mmCIF file with all atom_site columns, C-alpha atoms in Angstrom:
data_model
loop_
_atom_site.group_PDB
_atom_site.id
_atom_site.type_symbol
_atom_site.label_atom_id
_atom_site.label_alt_id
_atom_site.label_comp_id
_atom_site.label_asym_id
_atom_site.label_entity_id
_atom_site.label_seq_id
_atom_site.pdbx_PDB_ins_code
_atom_site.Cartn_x
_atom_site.Cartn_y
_atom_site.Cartn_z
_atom_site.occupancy
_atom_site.B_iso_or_equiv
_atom_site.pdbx_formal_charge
_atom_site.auth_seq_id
_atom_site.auth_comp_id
_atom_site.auth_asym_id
_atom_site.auth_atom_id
_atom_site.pdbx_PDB_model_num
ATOM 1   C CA . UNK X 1 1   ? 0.000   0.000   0.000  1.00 0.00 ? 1   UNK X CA 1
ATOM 2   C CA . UNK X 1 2   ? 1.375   3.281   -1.071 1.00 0.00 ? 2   UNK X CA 1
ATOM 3   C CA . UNK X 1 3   ? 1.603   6.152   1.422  1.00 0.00 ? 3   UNK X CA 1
ATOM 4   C CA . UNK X 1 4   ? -0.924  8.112   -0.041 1.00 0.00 ? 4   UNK X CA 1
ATOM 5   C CA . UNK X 1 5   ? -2.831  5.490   0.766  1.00 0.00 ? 5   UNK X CA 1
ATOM 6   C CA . UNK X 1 6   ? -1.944  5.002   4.327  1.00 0.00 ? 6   UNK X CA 1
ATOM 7   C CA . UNK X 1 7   ? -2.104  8.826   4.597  1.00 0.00 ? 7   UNK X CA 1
ATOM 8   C CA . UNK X 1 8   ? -6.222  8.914   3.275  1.00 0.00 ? 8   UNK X CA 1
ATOM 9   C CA . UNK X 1 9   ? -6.914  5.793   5.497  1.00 0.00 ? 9   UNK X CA 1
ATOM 10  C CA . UNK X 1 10  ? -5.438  7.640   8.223  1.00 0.00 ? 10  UNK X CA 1
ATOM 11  C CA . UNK X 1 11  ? -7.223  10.981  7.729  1.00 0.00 ? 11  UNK X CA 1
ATOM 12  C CA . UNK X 1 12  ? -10.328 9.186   7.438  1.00 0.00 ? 12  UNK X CA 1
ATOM 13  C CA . UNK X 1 13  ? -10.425 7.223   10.723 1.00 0.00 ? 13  UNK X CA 1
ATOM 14  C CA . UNK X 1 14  ? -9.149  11.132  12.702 1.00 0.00 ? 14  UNK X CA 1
ATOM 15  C CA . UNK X 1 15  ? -11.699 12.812  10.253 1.00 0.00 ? 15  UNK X CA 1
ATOM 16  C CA . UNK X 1 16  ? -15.017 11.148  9.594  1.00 0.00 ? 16  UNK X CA 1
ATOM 17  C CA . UNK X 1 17  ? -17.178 12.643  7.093  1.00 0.00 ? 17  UNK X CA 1
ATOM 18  C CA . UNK X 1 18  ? -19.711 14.122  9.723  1.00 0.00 ? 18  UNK X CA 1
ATOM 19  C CA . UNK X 1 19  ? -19.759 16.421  12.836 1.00 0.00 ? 19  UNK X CA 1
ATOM 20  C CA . UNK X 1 20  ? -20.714 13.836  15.574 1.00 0.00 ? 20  UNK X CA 1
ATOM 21  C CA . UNK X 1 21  ? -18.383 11.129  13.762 1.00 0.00 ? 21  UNK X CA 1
ATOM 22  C CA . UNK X 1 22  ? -15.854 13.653  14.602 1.00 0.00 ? 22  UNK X CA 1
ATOM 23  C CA . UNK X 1 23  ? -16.704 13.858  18.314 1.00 0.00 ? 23  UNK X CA 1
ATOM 24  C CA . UNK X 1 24  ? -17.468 10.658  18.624 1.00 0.00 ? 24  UNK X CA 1
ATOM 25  C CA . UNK X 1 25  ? -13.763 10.041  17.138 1.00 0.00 ? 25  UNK X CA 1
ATOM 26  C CA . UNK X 1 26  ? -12.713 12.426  20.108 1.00 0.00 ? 26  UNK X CA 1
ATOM 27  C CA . UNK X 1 27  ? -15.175 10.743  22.288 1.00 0.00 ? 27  UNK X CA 1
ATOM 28  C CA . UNK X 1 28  ? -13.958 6.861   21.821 1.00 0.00 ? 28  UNK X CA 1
ATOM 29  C CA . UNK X 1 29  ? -10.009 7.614   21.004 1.00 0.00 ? 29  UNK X CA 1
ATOM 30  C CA . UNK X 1 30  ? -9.165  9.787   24.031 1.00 0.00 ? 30  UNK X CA 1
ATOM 31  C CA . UNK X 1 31  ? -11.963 9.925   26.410 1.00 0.00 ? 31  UNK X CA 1
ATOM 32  C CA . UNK X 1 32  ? -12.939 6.481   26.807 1.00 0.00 ? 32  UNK X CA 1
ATOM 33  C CA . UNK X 1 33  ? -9.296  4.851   26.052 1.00 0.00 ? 33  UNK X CA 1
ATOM 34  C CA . UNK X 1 34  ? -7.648  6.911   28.226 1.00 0.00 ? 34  UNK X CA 1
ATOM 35  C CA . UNK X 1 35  ? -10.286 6.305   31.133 1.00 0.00 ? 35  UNK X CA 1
ATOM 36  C CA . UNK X 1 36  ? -9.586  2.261   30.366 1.00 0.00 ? 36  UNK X CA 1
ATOM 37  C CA . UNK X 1 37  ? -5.905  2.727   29.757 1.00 0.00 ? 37  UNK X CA 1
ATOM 38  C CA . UNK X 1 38  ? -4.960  4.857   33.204 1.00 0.00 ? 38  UNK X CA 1
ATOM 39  C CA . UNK X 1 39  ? -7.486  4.155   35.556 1.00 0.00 ? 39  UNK X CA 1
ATOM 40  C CA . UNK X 1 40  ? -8.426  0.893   34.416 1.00 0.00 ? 40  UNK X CA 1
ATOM 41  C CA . UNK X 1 41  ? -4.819  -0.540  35.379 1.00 0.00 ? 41  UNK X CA 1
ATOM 42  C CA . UNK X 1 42  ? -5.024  1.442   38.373 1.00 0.00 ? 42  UNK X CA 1
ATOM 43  C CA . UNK X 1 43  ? -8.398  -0.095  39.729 1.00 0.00 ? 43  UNK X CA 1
ATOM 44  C CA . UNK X 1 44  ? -8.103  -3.581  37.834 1.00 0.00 ? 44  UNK X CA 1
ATOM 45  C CA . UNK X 1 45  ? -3.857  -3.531  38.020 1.00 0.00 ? 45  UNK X CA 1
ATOM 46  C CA . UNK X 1 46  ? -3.375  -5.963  41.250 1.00 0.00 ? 46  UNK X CA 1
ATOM 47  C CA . UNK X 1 47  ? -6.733  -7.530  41.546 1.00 0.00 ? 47  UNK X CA 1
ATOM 48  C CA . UNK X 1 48  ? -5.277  -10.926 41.084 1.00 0.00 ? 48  UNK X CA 1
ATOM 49  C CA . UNK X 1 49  ? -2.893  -10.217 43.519 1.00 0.00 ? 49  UNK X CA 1
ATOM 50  C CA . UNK X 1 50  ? -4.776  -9.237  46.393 1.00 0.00 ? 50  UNK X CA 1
ATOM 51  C CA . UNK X 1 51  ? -7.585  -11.906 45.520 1.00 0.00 ? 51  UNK X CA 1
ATOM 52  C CA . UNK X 1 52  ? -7.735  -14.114 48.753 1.00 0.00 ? 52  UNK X CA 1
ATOM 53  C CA . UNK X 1 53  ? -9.727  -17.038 50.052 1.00 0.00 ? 53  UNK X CA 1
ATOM 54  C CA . UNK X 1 54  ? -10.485 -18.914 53.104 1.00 0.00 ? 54  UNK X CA 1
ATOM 55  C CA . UNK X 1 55  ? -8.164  -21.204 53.411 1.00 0.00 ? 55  UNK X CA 1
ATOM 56  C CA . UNK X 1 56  ? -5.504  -18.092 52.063 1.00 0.00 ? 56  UNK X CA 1
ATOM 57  C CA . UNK X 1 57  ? -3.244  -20.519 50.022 1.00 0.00 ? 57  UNK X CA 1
ATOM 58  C CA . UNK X 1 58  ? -2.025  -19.523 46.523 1.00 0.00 ? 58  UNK X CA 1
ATOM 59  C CA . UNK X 1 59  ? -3.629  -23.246 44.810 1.00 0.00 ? 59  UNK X CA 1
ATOM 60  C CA . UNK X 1 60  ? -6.982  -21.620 45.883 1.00 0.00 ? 60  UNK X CA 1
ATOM 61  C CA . UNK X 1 61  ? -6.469  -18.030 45.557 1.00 0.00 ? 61  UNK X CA 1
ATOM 62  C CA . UNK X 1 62  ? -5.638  -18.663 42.090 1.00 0.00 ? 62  UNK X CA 1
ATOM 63  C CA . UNK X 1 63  ? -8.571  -21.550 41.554 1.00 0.00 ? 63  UNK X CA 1
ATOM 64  C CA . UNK X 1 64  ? -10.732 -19.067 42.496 1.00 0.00 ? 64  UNK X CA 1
ATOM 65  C CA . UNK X 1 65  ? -9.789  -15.928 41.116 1.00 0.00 ? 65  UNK X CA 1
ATOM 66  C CA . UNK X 1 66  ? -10.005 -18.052 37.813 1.00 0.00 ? 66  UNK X CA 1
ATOM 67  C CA . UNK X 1 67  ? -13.577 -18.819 37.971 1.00 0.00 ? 67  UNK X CA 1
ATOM 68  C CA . UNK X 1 68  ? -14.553 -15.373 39.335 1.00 0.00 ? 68  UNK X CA 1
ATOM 69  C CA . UNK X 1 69  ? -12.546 -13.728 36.517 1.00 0.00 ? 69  UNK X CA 1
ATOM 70  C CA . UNK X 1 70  ? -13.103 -16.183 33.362 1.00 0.00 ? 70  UNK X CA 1
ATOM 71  C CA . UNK X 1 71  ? -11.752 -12.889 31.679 1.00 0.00 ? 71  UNK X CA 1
ATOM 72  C CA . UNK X 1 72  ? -10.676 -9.977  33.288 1.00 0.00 ? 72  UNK X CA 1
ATOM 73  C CA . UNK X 1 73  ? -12.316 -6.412  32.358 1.00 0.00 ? 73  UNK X CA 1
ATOM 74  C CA . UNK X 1 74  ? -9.309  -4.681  30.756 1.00 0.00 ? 74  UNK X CA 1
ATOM 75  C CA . UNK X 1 75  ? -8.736  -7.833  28.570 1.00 0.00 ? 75  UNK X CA 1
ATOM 76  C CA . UNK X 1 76  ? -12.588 -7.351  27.785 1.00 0.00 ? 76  UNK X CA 1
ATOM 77  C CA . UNK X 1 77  ? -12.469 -3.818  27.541 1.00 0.00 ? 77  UNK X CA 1
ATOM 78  C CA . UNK X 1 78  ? -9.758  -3.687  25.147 1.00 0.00 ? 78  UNK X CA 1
ATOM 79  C CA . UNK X 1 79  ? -11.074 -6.616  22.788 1.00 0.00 ? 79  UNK X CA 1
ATOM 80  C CA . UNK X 1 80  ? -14.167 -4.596  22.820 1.00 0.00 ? 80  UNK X CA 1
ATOM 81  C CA . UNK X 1 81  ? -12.751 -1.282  21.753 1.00 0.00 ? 81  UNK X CA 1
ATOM 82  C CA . UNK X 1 82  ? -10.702 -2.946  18.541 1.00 0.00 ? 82  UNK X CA 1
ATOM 83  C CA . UNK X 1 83  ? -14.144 -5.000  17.547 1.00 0.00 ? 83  UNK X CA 1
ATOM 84  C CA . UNK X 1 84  ? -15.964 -1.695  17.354 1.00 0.00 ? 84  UNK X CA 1
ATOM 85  C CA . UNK X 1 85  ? -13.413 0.016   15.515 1.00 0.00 ? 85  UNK X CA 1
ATOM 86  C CA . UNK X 1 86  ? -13.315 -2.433  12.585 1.00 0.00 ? 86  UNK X CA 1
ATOM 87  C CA . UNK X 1 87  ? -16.347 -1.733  10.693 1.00 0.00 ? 87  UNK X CA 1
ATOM 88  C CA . UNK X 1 88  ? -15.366 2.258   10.212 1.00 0.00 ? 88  UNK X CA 1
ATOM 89  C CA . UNK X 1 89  ? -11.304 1.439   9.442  1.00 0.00 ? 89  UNK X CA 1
ATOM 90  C CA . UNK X 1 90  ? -12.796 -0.871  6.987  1.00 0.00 ? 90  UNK X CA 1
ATOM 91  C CA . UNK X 1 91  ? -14.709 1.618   5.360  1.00 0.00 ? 91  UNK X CA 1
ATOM 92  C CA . UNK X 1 92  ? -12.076 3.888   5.409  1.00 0.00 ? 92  UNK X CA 1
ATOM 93  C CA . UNK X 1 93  ? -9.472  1.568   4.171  1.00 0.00 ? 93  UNK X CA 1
ATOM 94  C CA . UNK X 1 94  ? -12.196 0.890   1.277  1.00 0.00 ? 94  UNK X CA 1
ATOM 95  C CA . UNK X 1 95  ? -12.050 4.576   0.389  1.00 0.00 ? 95  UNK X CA 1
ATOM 96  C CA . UNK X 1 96  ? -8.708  4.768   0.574  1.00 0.00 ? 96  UNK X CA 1
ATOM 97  C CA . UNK X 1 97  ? -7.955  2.444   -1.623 1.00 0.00 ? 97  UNK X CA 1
ATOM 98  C CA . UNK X 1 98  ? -10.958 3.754   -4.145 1.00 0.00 ? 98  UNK X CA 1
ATOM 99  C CA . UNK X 1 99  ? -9.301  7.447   -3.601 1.00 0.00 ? 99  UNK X CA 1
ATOM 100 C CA . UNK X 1 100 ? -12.652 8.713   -2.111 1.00 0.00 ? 100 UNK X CA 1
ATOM 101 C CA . UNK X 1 101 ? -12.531 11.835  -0.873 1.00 0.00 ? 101 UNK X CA 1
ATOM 102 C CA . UNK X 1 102 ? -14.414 12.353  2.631  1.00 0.00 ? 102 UNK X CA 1
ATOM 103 C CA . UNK X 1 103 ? -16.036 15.257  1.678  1.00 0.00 ? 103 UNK X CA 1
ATOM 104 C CA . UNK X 1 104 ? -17.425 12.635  -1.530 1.00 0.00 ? 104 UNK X CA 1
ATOM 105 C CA . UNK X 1 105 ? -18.916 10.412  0.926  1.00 0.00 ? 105 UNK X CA 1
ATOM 106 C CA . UNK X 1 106 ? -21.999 12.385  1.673  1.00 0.00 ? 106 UNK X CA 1
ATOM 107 C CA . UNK X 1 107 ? -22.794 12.957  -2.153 1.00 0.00 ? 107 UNK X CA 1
ATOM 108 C CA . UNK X 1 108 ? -22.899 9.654   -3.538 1.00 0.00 ? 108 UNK X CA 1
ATOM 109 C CA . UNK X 1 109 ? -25.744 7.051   -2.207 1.00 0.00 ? 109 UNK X CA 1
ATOM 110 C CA . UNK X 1 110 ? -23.821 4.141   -2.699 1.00 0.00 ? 110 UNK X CA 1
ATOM 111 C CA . UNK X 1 111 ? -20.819 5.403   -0.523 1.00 0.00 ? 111 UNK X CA 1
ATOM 112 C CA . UNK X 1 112 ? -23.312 7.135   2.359  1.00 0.00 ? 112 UNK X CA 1
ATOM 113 C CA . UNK X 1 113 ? -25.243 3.222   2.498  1.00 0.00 ? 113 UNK X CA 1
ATOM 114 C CA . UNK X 1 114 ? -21.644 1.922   2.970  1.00 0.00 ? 114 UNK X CA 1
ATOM 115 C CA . UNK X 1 115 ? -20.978 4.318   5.899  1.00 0.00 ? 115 UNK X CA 1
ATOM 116 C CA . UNK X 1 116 ? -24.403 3.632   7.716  1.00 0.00 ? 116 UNK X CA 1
ATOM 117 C CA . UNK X 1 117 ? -23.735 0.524   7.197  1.00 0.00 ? 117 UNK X CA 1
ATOM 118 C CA . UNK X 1 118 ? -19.952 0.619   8.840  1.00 0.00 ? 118 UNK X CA 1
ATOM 119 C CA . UNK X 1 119 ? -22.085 2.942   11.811 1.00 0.00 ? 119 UNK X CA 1
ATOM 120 C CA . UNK X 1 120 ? -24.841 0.432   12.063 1.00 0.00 ? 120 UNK X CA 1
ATOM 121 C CA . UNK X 1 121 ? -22.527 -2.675  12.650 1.00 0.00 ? 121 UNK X CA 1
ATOM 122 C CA . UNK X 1 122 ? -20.636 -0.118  15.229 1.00 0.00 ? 122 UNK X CA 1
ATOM 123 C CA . UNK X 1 123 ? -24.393 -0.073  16.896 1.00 0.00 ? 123 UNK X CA 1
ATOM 124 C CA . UNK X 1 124 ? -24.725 -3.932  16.636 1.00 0.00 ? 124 UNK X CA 1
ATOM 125 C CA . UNK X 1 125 ? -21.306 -4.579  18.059 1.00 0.00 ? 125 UNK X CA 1
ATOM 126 C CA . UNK X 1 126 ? -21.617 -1.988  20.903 1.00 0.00 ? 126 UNK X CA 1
ATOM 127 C CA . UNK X 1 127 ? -24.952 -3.816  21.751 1.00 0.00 ? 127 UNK X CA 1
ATOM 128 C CA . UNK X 1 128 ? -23.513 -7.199  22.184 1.00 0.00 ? 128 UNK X CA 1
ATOM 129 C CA . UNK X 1 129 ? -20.497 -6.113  24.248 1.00 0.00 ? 129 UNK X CA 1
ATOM 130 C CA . UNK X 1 130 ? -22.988 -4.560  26.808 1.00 0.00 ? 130 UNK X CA 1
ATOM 131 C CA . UNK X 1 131 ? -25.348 -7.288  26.909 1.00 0.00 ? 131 UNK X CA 1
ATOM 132 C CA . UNK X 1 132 ? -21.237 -9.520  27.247 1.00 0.00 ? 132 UNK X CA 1
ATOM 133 C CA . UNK X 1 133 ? -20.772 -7.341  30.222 1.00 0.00 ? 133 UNK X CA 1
ATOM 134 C CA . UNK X 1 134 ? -23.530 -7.765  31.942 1.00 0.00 ? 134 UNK X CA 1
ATOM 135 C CA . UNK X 1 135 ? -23.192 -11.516 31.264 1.00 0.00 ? 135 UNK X CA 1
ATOM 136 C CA . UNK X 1 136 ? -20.107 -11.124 33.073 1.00 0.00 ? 136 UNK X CA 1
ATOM 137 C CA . UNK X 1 137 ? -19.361 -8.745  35.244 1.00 0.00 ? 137 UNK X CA 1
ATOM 138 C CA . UNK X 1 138 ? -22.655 -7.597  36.192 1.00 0.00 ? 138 UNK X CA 1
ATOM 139 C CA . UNK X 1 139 ? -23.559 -4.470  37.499 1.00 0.00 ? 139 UNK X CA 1
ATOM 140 C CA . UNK X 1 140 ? -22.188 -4.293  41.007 1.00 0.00 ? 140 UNK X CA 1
ATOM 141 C CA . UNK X 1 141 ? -18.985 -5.542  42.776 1.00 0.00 ? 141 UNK X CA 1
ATOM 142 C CA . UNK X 1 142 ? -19.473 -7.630  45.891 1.00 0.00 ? 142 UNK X CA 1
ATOM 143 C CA . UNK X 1 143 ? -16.929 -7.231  48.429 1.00 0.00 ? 143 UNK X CA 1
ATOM 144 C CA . UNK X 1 144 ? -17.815 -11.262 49.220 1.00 0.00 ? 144 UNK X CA 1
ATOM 145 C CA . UNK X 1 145 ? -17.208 -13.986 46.200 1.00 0.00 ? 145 UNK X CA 1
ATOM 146 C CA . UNK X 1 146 ? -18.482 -17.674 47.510 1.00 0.00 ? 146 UNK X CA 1
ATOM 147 C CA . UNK X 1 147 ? -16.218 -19.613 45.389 1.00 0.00 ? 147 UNK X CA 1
ATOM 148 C CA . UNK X 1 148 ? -16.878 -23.731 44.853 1.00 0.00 ? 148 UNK X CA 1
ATOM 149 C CA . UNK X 1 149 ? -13.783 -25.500 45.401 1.00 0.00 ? 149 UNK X CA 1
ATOM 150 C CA . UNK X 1 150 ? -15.361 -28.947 45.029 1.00 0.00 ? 150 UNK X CA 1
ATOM 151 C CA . UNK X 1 151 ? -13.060 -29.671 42.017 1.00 0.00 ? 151 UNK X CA 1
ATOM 152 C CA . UNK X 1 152 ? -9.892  -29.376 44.630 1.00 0.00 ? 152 UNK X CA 1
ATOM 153 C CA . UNK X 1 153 ? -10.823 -31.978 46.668 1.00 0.00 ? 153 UNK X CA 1
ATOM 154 C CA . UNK X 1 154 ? -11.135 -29.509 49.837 1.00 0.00 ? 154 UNK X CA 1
ATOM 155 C CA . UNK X 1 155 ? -13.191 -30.295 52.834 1.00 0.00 ? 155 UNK X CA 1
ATOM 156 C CA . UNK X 1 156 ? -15.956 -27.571 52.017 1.00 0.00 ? 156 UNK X CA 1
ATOM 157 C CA . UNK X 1 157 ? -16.931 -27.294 48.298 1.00 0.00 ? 157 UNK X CA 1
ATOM 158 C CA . UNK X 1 158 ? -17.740 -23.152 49.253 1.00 0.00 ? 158 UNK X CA 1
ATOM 159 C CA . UNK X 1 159 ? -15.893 -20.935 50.497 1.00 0.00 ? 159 UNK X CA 1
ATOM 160 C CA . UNK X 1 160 ? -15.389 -17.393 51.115 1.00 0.00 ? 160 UNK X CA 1
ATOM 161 C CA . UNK X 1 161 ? -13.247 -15.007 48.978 1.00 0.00 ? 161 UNK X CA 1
ATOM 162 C CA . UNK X 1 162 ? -12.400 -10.872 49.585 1.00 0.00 ? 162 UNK X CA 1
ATOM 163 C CA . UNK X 1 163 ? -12.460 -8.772  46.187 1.00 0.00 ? 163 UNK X CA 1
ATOM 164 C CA . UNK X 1 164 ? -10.019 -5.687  47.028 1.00 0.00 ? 164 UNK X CA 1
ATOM 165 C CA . UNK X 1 165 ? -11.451 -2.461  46.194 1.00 0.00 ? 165 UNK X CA 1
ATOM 166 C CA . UNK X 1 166 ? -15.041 -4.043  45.001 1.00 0.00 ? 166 UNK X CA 1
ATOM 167 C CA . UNK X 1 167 ? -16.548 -0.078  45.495 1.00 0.00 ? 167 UNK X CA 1
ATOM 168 C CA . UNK X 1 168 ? -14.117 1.510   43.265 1.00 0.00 ? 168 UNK X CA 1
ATOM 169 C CA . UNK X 1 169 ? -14.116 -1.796  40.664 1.00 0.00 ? 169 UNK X CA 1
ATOM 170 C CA . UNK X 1 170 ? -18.224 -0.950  41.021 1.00 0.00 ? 170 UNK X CA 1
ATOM 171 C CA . UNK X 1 171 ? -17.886 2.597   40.170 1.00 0.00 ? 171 UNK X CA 1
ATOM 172 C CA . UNK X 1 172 ? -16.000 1.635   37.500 1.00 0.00 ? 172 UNK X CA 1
ATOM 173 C CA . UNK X 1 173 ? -18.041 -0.879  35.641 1.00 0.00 ? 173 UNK X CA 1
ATOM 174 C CA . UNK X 1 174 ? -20.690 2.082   35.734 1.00 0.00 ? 174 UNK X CA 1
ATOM 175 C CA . UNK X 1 175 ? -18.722 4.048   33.772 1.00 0.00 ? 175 UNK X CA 1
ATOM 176 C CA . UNK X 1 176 ? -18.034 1.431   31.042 1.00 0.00 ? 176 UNK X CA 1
ATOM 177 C CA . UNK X 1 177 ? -21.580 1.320   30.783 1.00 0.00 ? 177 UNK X CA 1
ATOM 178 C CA . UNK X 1 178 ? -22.149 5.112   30.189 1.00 0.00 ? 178 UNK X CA 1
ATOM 179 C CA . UNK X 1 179 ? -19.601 4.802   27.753 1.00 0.00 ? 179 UNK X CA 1
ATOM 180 C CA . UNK X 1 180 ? -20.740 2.322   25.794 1.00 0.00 ? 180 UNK X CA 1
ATOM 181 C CA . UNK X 1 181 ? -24.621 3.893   25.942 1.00 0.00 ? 181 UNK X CA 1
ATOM 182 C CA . UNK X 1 182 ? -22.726 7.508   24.511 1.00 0.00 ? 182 UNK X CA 1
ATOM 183 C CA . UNK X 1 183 ? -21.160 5.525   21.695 1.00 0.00 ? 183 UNK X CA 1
ATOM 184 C CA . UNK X 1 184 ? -24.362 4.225   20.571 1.00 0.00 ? 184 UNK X CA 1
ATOM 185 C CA . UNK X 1 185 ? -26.421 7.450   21.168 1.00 0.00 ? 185 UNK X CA 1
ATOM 186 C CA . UNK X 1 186 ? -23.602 8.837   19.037 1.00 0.00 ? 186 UNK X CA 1
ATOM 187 C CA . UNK X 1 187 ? -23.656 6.675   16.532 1.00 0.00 ? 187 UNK X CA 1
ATOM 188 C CA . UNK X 1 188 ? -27.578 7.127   16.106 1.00 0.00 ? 188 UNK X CA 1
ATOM 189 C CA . UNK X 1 189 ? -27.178 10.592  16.102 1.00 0.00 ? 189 UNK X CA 1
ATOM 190 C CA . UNK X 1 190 ? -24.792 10.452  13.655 1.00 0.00 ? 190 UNK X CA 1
ATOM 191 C CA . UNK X 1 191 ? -27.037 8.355   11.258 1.00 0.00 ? 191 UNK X CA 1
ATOM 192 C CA . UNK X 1 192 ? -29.259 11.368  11.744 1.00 0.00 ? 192 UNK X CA 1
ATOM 193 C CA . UNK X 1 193 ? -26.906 13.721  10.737 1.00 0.00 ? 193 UNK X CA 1
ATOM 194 C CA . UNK X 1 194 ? -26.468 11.852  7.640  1.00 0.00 ? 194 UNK X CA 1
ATOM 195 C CA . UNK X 1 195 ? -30.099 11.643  6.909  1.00 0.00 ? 195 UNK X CA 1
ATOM 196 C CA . UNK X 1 196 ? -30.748 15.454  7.126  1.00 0.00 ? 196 UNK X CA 1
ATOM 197 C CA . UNK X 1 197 ? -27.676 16.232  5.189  1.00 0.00 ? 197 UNK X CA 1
ATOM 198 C CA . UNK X 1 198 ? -28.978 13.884  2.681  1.00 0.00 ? 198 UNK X CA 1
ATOM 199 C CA . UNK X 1 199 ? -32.468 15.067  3.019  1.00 0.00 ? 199 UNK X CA 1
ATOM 200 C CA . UNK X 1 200 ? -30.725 18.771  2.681  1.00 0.00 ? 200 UNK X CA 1
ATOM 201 C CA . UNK X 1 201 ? -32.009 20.604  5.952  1.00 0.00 ? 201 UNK X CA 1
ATOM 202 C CA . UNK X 1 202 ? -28.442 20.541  6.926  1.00 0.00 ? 202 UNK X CA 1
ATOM 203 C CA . UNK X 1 203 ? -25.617 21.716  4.583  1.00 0.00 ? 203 UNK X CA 1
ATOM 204 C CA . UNK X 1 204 ? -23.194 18.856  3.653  1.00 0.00 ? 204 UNK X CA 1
ATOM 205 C CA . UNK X 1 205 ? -18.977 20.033  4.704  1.00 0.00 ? 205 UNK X CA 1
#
């Protein structure tokens, strides 16, 4: 790939062809990956560490940190924010590689369906990541895990685990969540932005 091409496929992702695919650019590539990338190893960071069960021995600390954290929220987190970015850089790689001009997109119908469509699957994918988290994580922290140690052979198949900082780690799924519902209420919006401009009650750039 030549580098005017990697030069147009960058410009597109930084510039999308429409006001709130702008923000939401500033939105989801500094806002809400700084927020996971700082504070999320600050909250999440030693979790595994200061994990600890009744009997405190590391062969059930770590059994049990396993099956409370099948994944752990950064892993999840990050995963998430490369899935949703895929639809739009494939777009833009698209009209890089056609030489489309951003300012183009919003004149032709067959590139403006491609780019709802790129939005929409940002929609669908941001949809199934929050209904993931919930799956997961939940909505609230306990400070209490009862963990089954049956498959170690131990005397008692329960027993009782501490989750360090379970207010802030609470706090902090929150936010995910109110992330994730601004994406998609930007995304929509966006779609709507693209509809009046192509309905002409708004002026295209």
């Amino acid at each position: 790939m030549s580098p005017n091409y990697i030069r147009s496929f960058s410009e597109g992702c930084l510039r999308p062809p429409t006001v709130i695919g702008q923000f939401h650019t500033l939105f989801f590539g500094s806002i809400r990956m700084f927020f996971l990338g700082v504070l999320g190893f600050a909250v999440y960071g030693n979790e595994a560490l200061h994990f600890s069960c009744d009997p405190d021995k590391r062969e059930v600390n770590l059994f049990c940190y396993n099956q409370f954290r099948p994944i752990t929220p950064q892993v999840f987190w990050a995963l998430q924010l490369v899935i949703v970015l895929v639809p739009g850089a494939f777009f833009h790689l698209y009209a890089a590689c056609k030489s489309i001009k951003q300012e183009d997109i919003l004149q032709k119908s067959s590139y403006t369906g491609f780019y709802i469509f790129s939005v929409f699957l940002r929609i669908i994918l941001e949809v199934v990541a929050f209904w993931l988290q919930i799956q997961l994580f939940g909505f609230k922290v306990n400070a209490i895990y009862m963990c089954d140690v049956g498959a170690l052979e131990k005397k008692f198949n329960i027993t009782r685990c501490m989750v360090p900082e379970h207010f802030e780690k609470t706090i902090f799924l929150i936010a995910m969540y109110t992330f994730t519902v601004i994406t998609v209420i930007l995304c929509v919006a966006e779609i709507f932005e693209i509809s009046c401009r192509r309905l002409g009650f708004l002026k295209t750039q």
